């Protein structure tokens, strides 16, 4: 188990309650659970890293337990139950400075738990029908929530009384009708306060808390089906969104235009994540496949069949494949090749006549062309 | 013009050489090889004939003449083919038992691209997934199927008859008039009345062309294209009207994970305990992603022979999408959607 779990660079949570690890080097997938004690109650809804070294994995289940999985030992080390199972499944999990855990459930209770105390340290109400909670990668105390008829809210966990920012609903449409609200996923844009959200009404919105404007500063649309997942690219200037029909697009955040679509999916997208350093994006969903696309040329790099419907996805921040780790080594090899080539070239005799012969007519032609151009 | 002629002459020369070689090699074979180049249809007669050795029929400018020559050419070809076939048959007969086994013809089914989702019956995880899915209540014998059949608004002609005949095939099925109701409003009422299936037949220009099959109370929903519907009346040599006995169900060829889900969806339409007295079988046969439905009555004539009689109706289905949850085409999450030109780019790849 230990060896296996160390190999894995992609972690997935499935609807059947199985935690899956995929090693792209070996092109293998492993199940980390007891096949005998499976139940649908343990459906994995959220995944996050327990510490910055990525040795612990927090797994949020539907029945309200959060299990800790050690990637070094390859076993579940701890299971804690937070809150009522009646509150609904987890819509977000995050760790706070290693020791504390932030949990958010569908009914809107966002709580911070410490390891030693049994009760929550801080609790806040994010409103009903929360679809997703996300933590800011830059400031761990800052979280964003949003859901159905529940606009984007950004909270500071130090001051849980009032949200830092509450989004205002969109302006009424041209028939003076209210526009419905449904935030499905959000992401913090690095190096700025901005937050990008995707909605169930196929819109992508960018909110900027640093300005007084509470409506989105950028509105974009993609497709005609609800957008379910979103992920920012490493550079932060584009966002990858996926919808319920299995269409994934890369949207540019400067003007909100589609840069390109990623192909090959056949079922709705449940989770998306871009790699922290490499230009790769991983997607999983109802078609039971993990797919990894390149963001540069948008081709499908890997496709792994994982047998259950997949709910959530987590990438390790290290390189996904060893070949990529050996990037500099490869470069070295190339250099060697070049040196060899140089040797080959050096050892060859110089043939001057042929070269001059070839050159002369070519040069003439160029001159002629130039003359022609001048004549025109 | 000149240039092209020269070119063709050159070509002829080279071909002549080739021909000579072939003639030498196969001195006793009467018919020289017909095809050398696949791109052009070539007419070749024996070297003594008046035509140049590489003569293409398409070069003849007179249409009637060209047609005549082409017919001749075709006839010749066919004769040769038949000869070859006869020869092979003779050889086989001569060899008797030692004859090499016959080659299996290549079809796109047996050349199928391997699908990694093909279900392994011993796989624990898939077994668990299937054992706890939405149909598990039916397969564990906890619920009995009860089907509501309705149509799109204002059904006409064949669609009405099709619904009626479907209701005779599926036991415990009720046909209701749609009355302009929205499906999303029908579904809660169906759930309240213990229906396990909602079947909606869509029609276009008075012909049934779509089928929405929604499993209740919590999905999934499949959307099919319906084609080549033949009602009972249009079937030749059909049997008498079907009886009310529960039919047996045959599901053929549903091998992948998606195919399994679809197969379970069909299986759960019929009661689990078939009444063998009725000797009726409903068949869902999947071939190249088309699902053929047939309804038969069988009889064992003696220990070896079985007679079957089609009862009708017959139709063909093609899966368009499979959606998780009950019918919600706008906000529902799709488990599988047919993406044309993306999925069917490879003719040897099948989804079911």
XYZ file of C-alpha atoms in Angstrom:
728
model
C 0.000 0.000 0.000
C 2.805 2.401 0.878
C 4.588 2.088 -2.408
C 1.381 2.439 -4.303
C 0.217 5.550 -2.546
C 3.584 7.219 -2.954
C 3.459 6.674 -6.681
C 0.099 8.309 -7.142
C -0.060 11.842 -8.350
C -3.787 12.153 -9.044
C -6.400 11.436 -6.391
C -10.067 10.959 -7.069
C -13.131 10.463 -4.942
C -15.926 8.323 -6.349
C -19.650 8.046 -5.852
C -19.262 4.524 -4.479
C -17.054 5.809 -1.658
C -13.761 4.593 -3.037
C -10.689 6.755 -2.910
C -8.698 6.234 -6.062
C -5.117 7.061 -6.797
C -3.696 7.176 -10.289
C -0.066 6.934 -11.162
C 0.551 8.329 -14.608
C 4.099 7.000 -14.745
C 3.026 3.444 -14.451
C -0.375 4.046 -16.049
C -2.022 2.316 -13.125
C -4.954 3.087 -10.901
C -5.338 1.900 -7.334
C -8.313 1.699 -5.026
C -7.632 2.666 -1.444
C -10.410 1.176 0.591
C -11.910 -1.962 1.930
C -13.964 -3.501 -0.837
C -16.075 -5.327 1.722
C -17.203 -2.308 3.703
C -18.354 -0.268 0.734
C -21.523 1.756 0.972
C -23.071 4.615 -0.889
C -23.283 6.614 2.339
C -19.560 7.053 2.192
C -19.725 8.776 -1.175
C -16.763 11.120 -1.345
C -17.854 14.696 -1.850
C -14.711 16.697 -1.162
C -10.971 16.195 -1.187
C -8.168 18.454 -0.011
C -4.578 18.275 1.166
C -4.182 18.150 4.934
C -0.788 19.804 5.028
C 1.471 21.747 2.733
C 3.837 18.807 2.269
C 0.938 16.852 0.734
C 1.424 13.816 2.891
C -2.104 13.822 4.254
C -5.328 13.805 2.353
C -8.643 14.903 3.853
C -11.623 13.012 2.458
C -15.101 14.406 3.090
C -17.830 11.780 2.929
C -21.567 12.120 2.466
C -22.350 10.819 5.974
C -20.528 13.725 7.612
C -17.222 12.101 8.421
C -13.880 13.479 7.398
C -11.280 10.791 7.022
C -7.583 11.416 6.938
C -5.557 9.419 4.478
C -1.835 9.272 4.754
C -0.237 9.125 1.336
C 3.026 7.889 2.852
C 1.523 4.949 4.679
C -1.272 4.383 2.207
C -3.968 3.867 4.846
C -6.724 5.830 6.481
C -5.295 7.009 9.777
C -8.164 8.905 11.326
C -11.863 9.485 10.939
C -13.727 12.320 12.579
C -17.358 13.211 12.344
C -18.174 16.874 12.048
C -21.720 18.073 12.501
C -24.997 16.359 11.667
C -25.346 14.020 8.741
C -28.698 15.734 8.126
C -26.931 18.910 7.072
C -26.212 17.388 3.703
C -22.937 16.461 2.103
C -19.781 18.478 2.142
C -19.462 21.098 -0.539
C -16.034 22.216 0.511
C -13.126 21.181 2.670
C -9.941 23.042 3.415
C -7.157 22.889 5.917
C -6.095 25.926 7.867
C -2.446 26.136 8.872
C -2.109 22.387 9.063
C -3.955 21.846 12.315
C -7.437 23.218 11.728
C -10.019 22.107 9.214
C -12.635 24.222 7.483
C -15.781 22.345 6.539
C -18.770 23.600 4.665
C -21.986 21.653 4.186
C -24.826 22.126 1.733
C -27.147 23.759 4.273
C -24.647 26.596 4.593
C -22.909 25.935 7.922
C -19.253 26.807 7.545
C -17.238 25.695 10.550
C -13.624 25.722 11.629
C -12.457 22.782 13.731
C -9.312 22.319 15.737
C -7.841 18.952 16.411
C -8.001 19.125 20.191
C -11.456 20.583 20.775
C -14.663 18.726 20.015
C -16.789 21.748 19.190
C -16.239 24.170 16.329
C -13.887 27.077 16.964
C -15.710 29.366 14.598
C -19.003 29.000 12.845
C -20.736 31.095 10.244
C -23.834 30.784 8.154
C -23.309 31.181 4.441
C -26.989 30.902 3.556
C -28.892 27.975 2.115
C -28.145 25.644 -0.805
C -24.419 26.192 -0.882
C -22.866 24.525 -3.898
C -19.182 25.154 -3.315
C -16.748 26.580 -0.800
C -13.201 27.400 -1.793
C -10.218 28.697 0.076
C -7.947 31.365 -1.295
C -4.516 29.909 -2.065
C -2.832 33.187 -1.145
C -4.593 33.883 2.162
C -5.789 30.711 3.939
C -8.140 32.715 6.132
C -10.150 33.848 3.163
C -12.896 31.599 1.811
C -15.607 32.083 -0.783
C -19.049 30.454 -0.783
C -21.897 30.432 -3.209
C -24.871 28.366 -4.250
C -28.348 28.334 -5.654
C -30.112 31.644 -5.047
C -27.136 32.416 -2.856
C -24.690 34.823 -4.414
C -20.956 34.833 -4.017
C -19.777 35.709 -0.505
C -16.178 36.144 0.542
C -15.437 35.612 4.216
C -12.523 36.343 6.478
C -12.365 33.584 9.092
C -10.823 35.963 11.610
C -14.012 38.038 11.502
C -16.792 35.526 10.873
C -19.630 37.925 11.725
C -19.901 39.620 8.373
C -18.743 38.671 4.905
C -16.005 40.800 3.372
C -17.840 40.917 0.100
C -21.338 39.985 -1.003
C -22.124 39.921 -4.657
C -25.170 41.728 -5.872
C -27.538 40.060 -8.260
C -27.289 40.846 -11.927
C -29.276 43.725 -13.294
C -32.823 42.877 -14.347
C -33.119 41.824 -17.935
C -34.730 43.827 -20.721
C -38.160 42.590 -19.703
C -37.479 43.961 -16.195
C -37.487 40.431 -14.814
C -35.247 39.291 -12.026
C -32.287 37.190 -13.115
C -31.874 33.991 -11.104
C -28.658 33.242 -9.248
C -26.811 29.949 -9.115
C -23.139 29.857 -8.332
C -21.787 26.377 -9.020
C -18.060 26.874 -8.546
C -15.558 29.643 -7.946
C -11.859 30.330 -7.945
C -9.543 33.025 -6.602
C -7.493 34.719 -9.290
C -3.864 34.782 -8.133
C -2.136 38.135 -7.493
C -5.402 40.018 -7.179
C -8.553 40.150 -5.071
C -10.712 39.006 -7.934
C -12.857 35.924 -7.818
C -14.225 34.113 -10.845
C -17.444 32.104 -10.604
C -19.355 29.849 -12.953
C -23.104 29.508 -12.744
C -25.825 27.033 -13.493
C -27.069 29.449 -16.141
C -23.929 28.942 -18.239
C -22.331 32.244 -17.269
C -18.829 32.986 -16.048
C -18.541 36.058 -13.825
C -15.539 37.875 -12.436
C -16.092 39.813 -9.214
C -13.652 42.378 -7.915
C -13.998 43.081 -4.152
C -11.410 45.846 -4.284
C -13.758 48.083 -6.250
C -17.069 49.354 -4.913
C -18.900 47.612 -7.736
C -20.673 44.557 -6.346
C -21.913 43.262 -9.689
C -19.544 41.291 -11.873
C -16.827 43.251 -13.631
C -16.739 40.704 -16.432
C -19.533 38.554 -17.767
C -19.036 35.757 -20.233
C -21.123 32.859 -21.428
C -20.254 29.423 -22.624
C -22.579 26.905 -24.235
C -26.160 26.412 -23.188
C -25.910 23.910 -20.352
C -25.151 24.486 -16.669
C -21.481 24.959 -15.898
C -20.502 22.654 -13.076
C -16.800 23.030 -12.497
C -14.113 25.594 -12.923
C -10.383 25.824 -12.530
C -7.903 28.622 -13.045
C -4.788 28.006 -15.067
C -1.442 28.390 -13.356
C -0.848 31.782 -14.910
C -4.257 32.993 -13.800
C -5.203 34.650 -17.078
C -7.551 31.943 -18.270
C -10.181 29.748 -16.718
C -11.252 26.223 -17.657
C -14.964 25.515 -17.280
C -16.928 22.335 -17.772
C -20.664 21.721 -18.161
C -23.186 18.950 -17.659
C -22.887 17.734 -21.249
C -19.177 17.109 -21.012
C -18.027 20.186 -22.855
C -14.913 21.855 -21.491
C -13.675 25.230 -22.670
C -10.767 27.478 -21.860
C -11.994 31.063 -21.472
C -9.700 34.038 -21.562
C -10.274 36.309 -18.582
C -9.306 39.519 -20.364
C -12.375 39.629 -22.576
C -14.204 36.449 -21.684
C -13.729 34.843 -25.061
C -13.355 31.128 -25.660
C -9.750 30.215 -26.356
C -10.568 26.660 -27.228
C -12.497 23.572 -26.248
C -11.180 20.309 -24.871
C -12.634 17.280 -26.569
C -13.135 13.647 -25.760
C -15.583 13.692 -22.833
C -18.863 11.867 -23.006
C -20.533 12.709 -19.700
C -21.038 15.648 -17.395
C -18.027 17.180 -15.673
C -17.914 17.019 -11.884
C -14.457 18.355 -11.116
C -11.645 20.095 -12.922
C -8.187 21.033 -11.802
C -5.259 22.644 -13.537
C -1.801 21.607 -12.523
C 0.121 24.146 -10.453
C 3.174 24.264 -12.671
C 2.601 22.216 -15.810
C 0.169 23.226 -18.579
C -2.156 20.335 -17.868
C -5.778 20.111 -16.824
C -7.428 17.057 -15.317
C -11.150 16.442 -15.518
C -13.427 13.775 -14.150
C -17.135 13.237 -14.039
C -20.088 11.007 -14.675
C -18.528 9.131 -17.579
C -16.141 7.431 -15.107
C -12.997 8.568 -16.858
C -10.129 10.674 -15.676
C -8.877 12.695 -18.592
C -5.798 14.847 -18.695
C -5.546 17.399 -21.465
C -2.677 19.612 -22.383
C -3.569 23.283 -22.170
C -1.061 24.236 -24.823
C -2.365 22.276 -27.781
C -5.552 20.995 -26.078
C -4.848 17.391 -26.946
C -5.810 14.480 -24.742
C -2.710 13.256 -22.908
C -4.104 10.547 -20.659
C -7.382 8.750 -20.276
C -7.994 6.378 -17.384
C -11.153 4.349 -16.836
C -11.948 4.208 -13.126
C -15.151 2.128 -12.990
C -17.236 4.428 -10.751
C -18.702 7.851 -11.243
C -16.173 10.366 -10.003
C -17.057 13.301 -7.793
C -13.872 15.120 -6.992
C -10.303 15.327 -8.053
C -7.025 16.459 -6.538
C -3.667 16.817 -8.222
C -0.340 16.694 -6.484
C 1.644 19.856 -6.967
C 4.718 17.905 -7.973
C 5.057 16.979 -11.614
C 2.533 14.369 -12.652
C 4.981 12.257 -14.589
C 8.580 11.424 -14.059
C 9.522 12.280 -17.594
C 8.470 15.772 -16.882
C 10.546 15.684 -13.680
C 13.512 14.714 -15.767
C 13.023 17.820 -17.898
C 16.531 19.175 -17.282
C 17.977 15.713 -17.759
C 16.288 15.498 -21.118
C 17.723 18.852 -21.965
C 21.145 17.440 -21.107
C 20.563 14.571 -23.474
C 19.655 16.968 -26.209
C 22.804 18.911 -25.598
C 24.812 15.749 -25.903
C 23.169 14.989 -29.179
C 24.014 18.454 -30.375
C 27.617 18.039 -29.388
C 27.788 14.784 -31.268
C 26.319 16.457 -34.261
C 28.914 19.192 -34.006
C 31.609 16.564 -33.993
C 30.129 15.008 -37.070
C 30.026 18.334 -38.803
C 33.558 19.150 -37.753
C 34.885 15.894 -39.060
C 33.414 16.531 -42.484
C 35.465 18.132 -45.160
C 34.439 21.471 -46.426
C 33.338 21.484 -49.995
C 33.581 25.015 -51.221
C 32.967 24.777 -54.897
C 29.532 23.231 -54.702
C 28.467 25.753 -52.147
C 29.558 28.673 -54.233
C 27.884 27.256 -57.290
C 24.639 26.902 -55.495
C 24.886 30.248 -53.946
C 25.458 32.192 -57.093
C 22.261 31.364 -58.968
C 20.242 31.802 -55.844
C 21.758 35.165 -55.214
C 21.037 36.196 -58.773
C 17.445 35.236 -58.405
C 17.096 37.265 -55.316
C 18.585 40.202 -57.093
C 16.197 39.757 -59.970
C 13.282 39.594 -57.656
C 14.421 42.718 -55.965
C 14.719 44.421 -59.272
C 11.217 43.334 -60.195
C 9.913 44.662 -56.974
C 11.640 47.912 -57.557
C 10.084 48.052 -61.008
C 6.616 47.562 -59.586
C -2.116 17.837 -75.719
C 1.198 16.717 -77.159
C 2.764 16.501 -73.814
C 0.014 14.391 -72.397
C 0.196 11.962 -75.305
C 3.876 11.507 -74.857
C 3.272 10.868 -71.254
C 0.726 8.189 -71.891
C 3.012 6.513 -74.408
C 5.728 6.320 -71.874
C 3.347 4.833 -69.450
C 2.305 2.267 -72.003
C 5.843 1.209 -72.654
C 6.531 0.533 -69.067
C 3.268 -1.322 -68.703
C 4.054 -3.414 -71.765
C 7.175 -4.650 -70.166
C 5.298 -5.555 -67.089
C 2.684 -7.366 -69.110
C 5.230 -9.441 -70.885
C 6.658 -10.475 -67.626
C 3.335 -11.503 -66.287
C 2.509 -13.412 -69.416
C 5.766 -15.310 -69.166
C 5.242 -16.066 -65.551
C 1.726 -17.287 -66.006
C 2.001 -18.757 -69.412
C -0.788 -21.222 -68.916
C -3.233 -18.930 -67.232
C -5.684 -17.908 -69.855
C -6.960 -14.745 -68.308
C -4.361 -12.170 -67.652
C -4.750 -10.232 -64.472
C -7.549 -7.806 -64.665
C -6.527 -5.273 -62.161
C -3.176 -3.739 -61.939
C -3.998 -0.235 -60.975
C -6.738 0.368 -58.540
C -7.378 3.943 -59.562
C -8.489 3.437 -63.129
C -10.757 0.871 -64.564
C -8.668 -0.878 -67.119
C -9.693 -3.049 -69.942
C -7.261 -5.735 -70.844
C -7.550 -8.302 -73.476
C -5.053 -10.814 -74.593
C -1.903 -9.377 -76.064
C -3.018 -10.167 -79.633
C -6.112 -7.993 -79.380
C -6.394 -4.684 -81.101
C -6.419 -2.593 -77.980
C -3.238 -1.339 -76.474
C -2.463 -3.345 -73.363
C -3.457 -0.657 -70.912
C -6.723 0.500 -72.172
C -9.040 2.350 -69.918
C -12.731 2.212 -70.665
C -13.119 5.786 -69.585
C -10.994 6.877 -72.524
C -13.699 5.906 -75.012
C -15.494 9.011 -76.082
C -18.632 7.510 -77.513
C -21.006 7.031 -74.667
C -22.854 4.025 -76.010
C -19.658 2.316 -76.943
C -18.190 3.099 -73.569
C -21.211 1.675 -71.867
C -21.026 -1.473 -73.923
C -17.353 -1.941 -73.211
C -17.871 -1.341 -69.561
C -20.606 -3.966 -69.422
C -18.305 -6.416 -71.161
C -15.552 -5.632 -68.770
C -17.832 -6.201 -65.831
C -19.054 -9.486 -67.215
C -15.519 -10.655 -67.707
C -14.636 -9.776 -64.193
C -17.604 -11.608 -62.810
C -16.818 -14.701 -64.828
C -13.333 -14.761 -63.446
C -14.577 -14.379 -59.946
C -16.969 -17.254 -60.356
C -14.228 -19.394 -61.870
C -11.970 -18.693 -58.971
C -14.719 -19.551 -56.559
C -15.428 -22.825 -58.299
C -11.787 -23.696 -58.369
C -11.464 -23.097 -54.661
C -14.517 -25.165 -53.943
C -13.107 -28.021 -55.980
C -9.841 -27.805 -54.148
C -11.633 -27.928 -50.839
C -13.618 -30.936 -51.916
C -10.514 -32.653 -53.166
C -8.753 -32.094 -49.895
C -11.767 -33.309 -47.990
C -11.227 -33.262 -44.248
C -7.748 -31.842 -44.541
C -9.028 -28.614 -46.034
C -7.905 -25.521 -44.168
C -10.657 -23.952 -42.080
C -12.712 -21.331 -43.806
C -11.659 -17.762 -43.186
C -13.960 -15.687 -41.056
C -15.138 -12.670 -43.008
C -14.055 -9.328 -41.632
C -16.916 -7.268 -40.262
C -16.766 -4.064 -38.312
C -18.124 -5.923 -35.312
C -15.414 -8.521 -35.089
C -12.827 -5.859 -35.834
C -14.208 -3.802 -32.957
C -11.813 -1.455 -31.181
C -11.210 -2.650 -27.646
C -13.320 -0.789 -25.134
C -11.810 -0.475 -21.678
C -15.228 -0.098 -20.097
C -16.253 -3.634 -21.061
C -17.665 -5.147 -17.912
C -15.801 -8.012 -16.351
C -18.396 -10.123 -14.509
C -15.979 -10.810 -11.659
C -15.184 -7.189 -10.985
C -16.154 -6.372 -7.400
C -16.356 -2.646 -7.842
C -18.668 -2.727 -10.844
C -20.769 -5.383 -9.141
C -21.118 -3.128 -6.118
C -21.903 -0.124 -8.302
C -24.597 -2.068 -10.107
C -25.869 -3.668 -6.953
C -26.589 -0.316 -5.364
C -27.778 1.721 -8.315
C -31.290 2.984 -8.963
C -32.484 -0.360 -10.347
C -31.349 -2.375 -7.349
C -34.824 -2.175 -5.784
C -36.268 -3.907 -8.837
C -33.540 -6.519 -9.124
C -33.830 -7.322 -5.430
C -37.500 -7.963 -5.982
C -38.735 -5.085 -3.855
C -40.729 -3.298 -6.543
C -42.898 -4.399 -9.397
C -42.750 -2.469 -12.613
C -45.650 -0.227 -13.480
C -45.306 1.754 -16.667
C -47.018 4.883 -17.865
C -46.976 5.360 -21.617
C -47.770 8.726 -23.068
C -46.898 10.663 -26.178
C -46.010 14.113 -27.276
C -48.930 16.472 -27.574
C -51.798 15.585 -29.929
C -50.646 12.197 -31.181
C -51.953 11.163 -34.564
C -52.145 8.026 -36.593
C -49.374 5.552 -36.140
C -48.128 6.935 -32.856
C -51.402 6.157 -31.110
C -51.413 2.615 -32.444
C -47.770 2.185 -31.550
C -48.521 3.172 -27.952
C -51.417 0.772 -27.734
C -49.327 -2.090 -29.054
C -46.471 -1.283 -26.703
C -48.927 -1.469 -23.844
C -49.824 -5.015 -24.859
C -46.162 -6.001 -24.936
C -45.247 -4.507 -21.565
C -47.341 -5.927 -18.745
C -48.779 -3.493 -16.253
C -48.581 -0.569 -18.679
C -51.120 2.242 -18.901
C -51.522 4.545 -21.861
C -52.603 8.058 -20.998
C -53.355 11.037 -23.148
C -50.764 13.755 -22.601
C -53.245 16.658 -22.302
C -50.509 19.184 -22.864
C -48.896 18.554 -19.505
C -45.241 19.246 -18.821
C -43.156 16.156 -18.120
C -41.677 17.735 -15.031
C -45.174 18.047 -13.608
C -46.176 14.528 -14.609
C -43.213 12.936 -12.868
C -44.168 13.780 -9.247
C -47.704 12.550 -9.901
C -46.343 9.301 -11.336
C -44.094 8.831 -8.315
C -47.074 9.396 -6.034
C -49.003 6.691 -7.893
C -46.130 4.178 -7.684
C -45.215 4.142 -11.337
C -41.683 2.932 -11.954
C -41.374 4.033 -15.545
C -42.488 6.922 -17.648
C -42.316 6.299 -21.365
C -42.876 9.180 -23.737
C -43.125 8.628 -27.457
C -42.368 11.610 -29.580
C -43.672 12.005 -33.077
C -42.727 14.028 -36.072
C -44.980 14.258 -39.115
C -47.243 11.611 -37.627
C -44.422 9.100 -37.340
C -42.965 8.054 -34.004
C -39.330 9.163 -33.956
C -38.248 9.528 -30.332
C -38.546 7.714 -27.041
C -37.826 9.065 -23.577
C -37.561 6.323 -21.003
C -37.461 7.654 -17.488
C -37.019 5.367 -14.514
C -38.830 6.574 -11.412
C -38.475 7.686 -8.657
C -34.893 8.832 -9.159
C -33.748 8.237 -12.654
C -31.907 7.592 -14.869
C -33.502 8.896 -18.046
C -32.567 7.666 -21.470
C -33.404 9.318 -24.748
C -33.599 7.179 -27.857
C -34.128 7.768 -31.505
C -36.861 5.449 -32.834
C -36.819 4.281 -36.420
C -38.307 1.655 -38.698
C -41.408 1.080 -36.646
C -43.546 -1.700 -38.013
C -46.873 -2.140 -36.411
C -48.559 -5.475 -35.972
C -50.656 -5.044 -39.051
C -47.674 -4.529 -41.312
C -45.839 -7.649 -40.236
C -46.122 -10.640 -42.507
C -46.774 -14.084 -41.099
C -47.500 -12.749 -37.675
C -49.133 -14.745 -34.943
C -52.362 -14.133 -33.159
C -52.661 -11.288 -30.685
C -50.308 -11.614 -27.704
C -51.683 -12.911 -24.439
C -51.482 -11.191 -21.086
C -48.756 -13.482 -19.783
C -45.542 -11.901 -18.599
C -43.003 -12.327 -21.410
C -39.438 -13.476 -21.122
C -36.784 -10.883 -21.911
C -33.646 -11.406 -23.934
C -30.937 -8.774 -23.832
C -28.238 -9.343 -26.391
C -24.811 -7.842 -26.655
C -24.843 -5.131 -23.999
C -21.220 -5.423 -22.978
C -19.806 -2.067 -21.932
C -20.598 -0.243 -18.717
C -23.007 2.027 -20.564
C -24.500 -0.992 -22.292
C -25.064 -2.635 -18.929
C -26.919 0.416 -17.625
C -29.109 0.453 -20.717
C -29.698 -3.277 -20.490
C -30.774 -2.948 -16.872
C -33.055 -0.099 -17.864
C -34.833 -2.364 -20.353
C -34.858 -5.376 -18.078
C -36.573 -3.403 -15.315
C -39.474 -2.637 -17.681
C -40.782 -6.202 -17.415
C -41.825 -8.179 -14.347
C -39.106 -10.426 -13.036
C -41.036 -13.688 -13.081
C -41.936 -14.551 -16.684
C -44.958 -16.799 -17.183
C -43.589 -19.509 -19.393
C -47.107 -20.677 -20.255
C -47.425 -17.670 -22.533
C -44.283 -18.683 -24.508
C -43.659 -15.064 -25.394
C -40.272 -13.415 -25.659
C -39.308 -9.791 -25.956
C -35.852 -9.325 -27.417
C -33.586 -6.307 -27.246
C -30.736 -7.054 -29.587
C -27.864 -4.636 -29.745
C -25.813 -4.538 -32.887
C -23.516 -1.680 -33.830
C -25.194 0.496 -31.196
C -28.629 0.005 -32.695
C -31.062 -1.769 -30.444
C -33.562 -3.946 -32.289
C -36.764 -4.827 -30.527
C -38.711 -7.923 -31.508
C -41.583 -9.725 -29.849
C -42.053 -13.416 -30.562
C -44.008 -16.458 -29.574
C -42.135 -19.739 -29.651
C -43.064 -23.376 -29.623
C -40.944 -26.454 -29.152
C -41.982 -28.687 -32.030
C -39.857 -31.578 -30.894
C -36.613 -31.974 -29.025
C -34.591 -30.283 -31.730
C -36.882 -27.927 -33.544
C -38.316 -24.655 -32.354
C -40.840 -22.608 -34.214
C -41.154 -18.878 -33.736
C -43.809 -16.493 -34.750
C -43.431 -12.756 -34.656
C -46.149 -10.906 -32.787
C -45.019 -7.325 -33.310
C -44.502 -4.454 -33.124
C -40.895 -4.157 -34.181
C -38.741 -1.093 -33.993
C -35.150 0.069 -33.765
C -33.718 2.307 -31.087
C -30.529 4.302 -30.972
C -29.324 5.841 -27.760
C -28.909 9.601 -27.841
C -28.252 10.381 -24.197
C -28.386 8.950 -20.723
C -29.157 11.408 -17.988
C -28.744 10.990 -14.277
C -31.932 11.703 -12.343
C -35.440 12.109 -13.663
C -36.197 14.005 -16.834
C -34.589 17.445 -16.762
C -33.099 18.282 -20.107
C -32.054 21.775 -19.112
C -30.401 21.392 -15.726
C -29.905 17.637 -15.524
C -26.476 16.074 -15.472
C -25.763 13.727 -18.333
C -23.935 10.502 -17.839
C -23.446 10.003 -21.534
C -24.299 12.119 -24.567
C -23.894 11.047 -28.151
C -21.510 13.485 -29.761
C -21.727 13.028 -33.469
C -18.603 13.368 -35.607
C -16.568 13.057 -32.432
C -17.623 9.663 -31.136
C -18.589 8.015 -34.405
C -15.450 9.104 -36.198
C -14.196 5.542 -35.875
C -16.629 3.087 -37.410
C -15.246 0.209 -35.416
C -15.836 1.824 -32.032
C -19.114 1.022 -30.338
C -20.565 2.529 -27.233
C -23.023 -0.082 -26.039
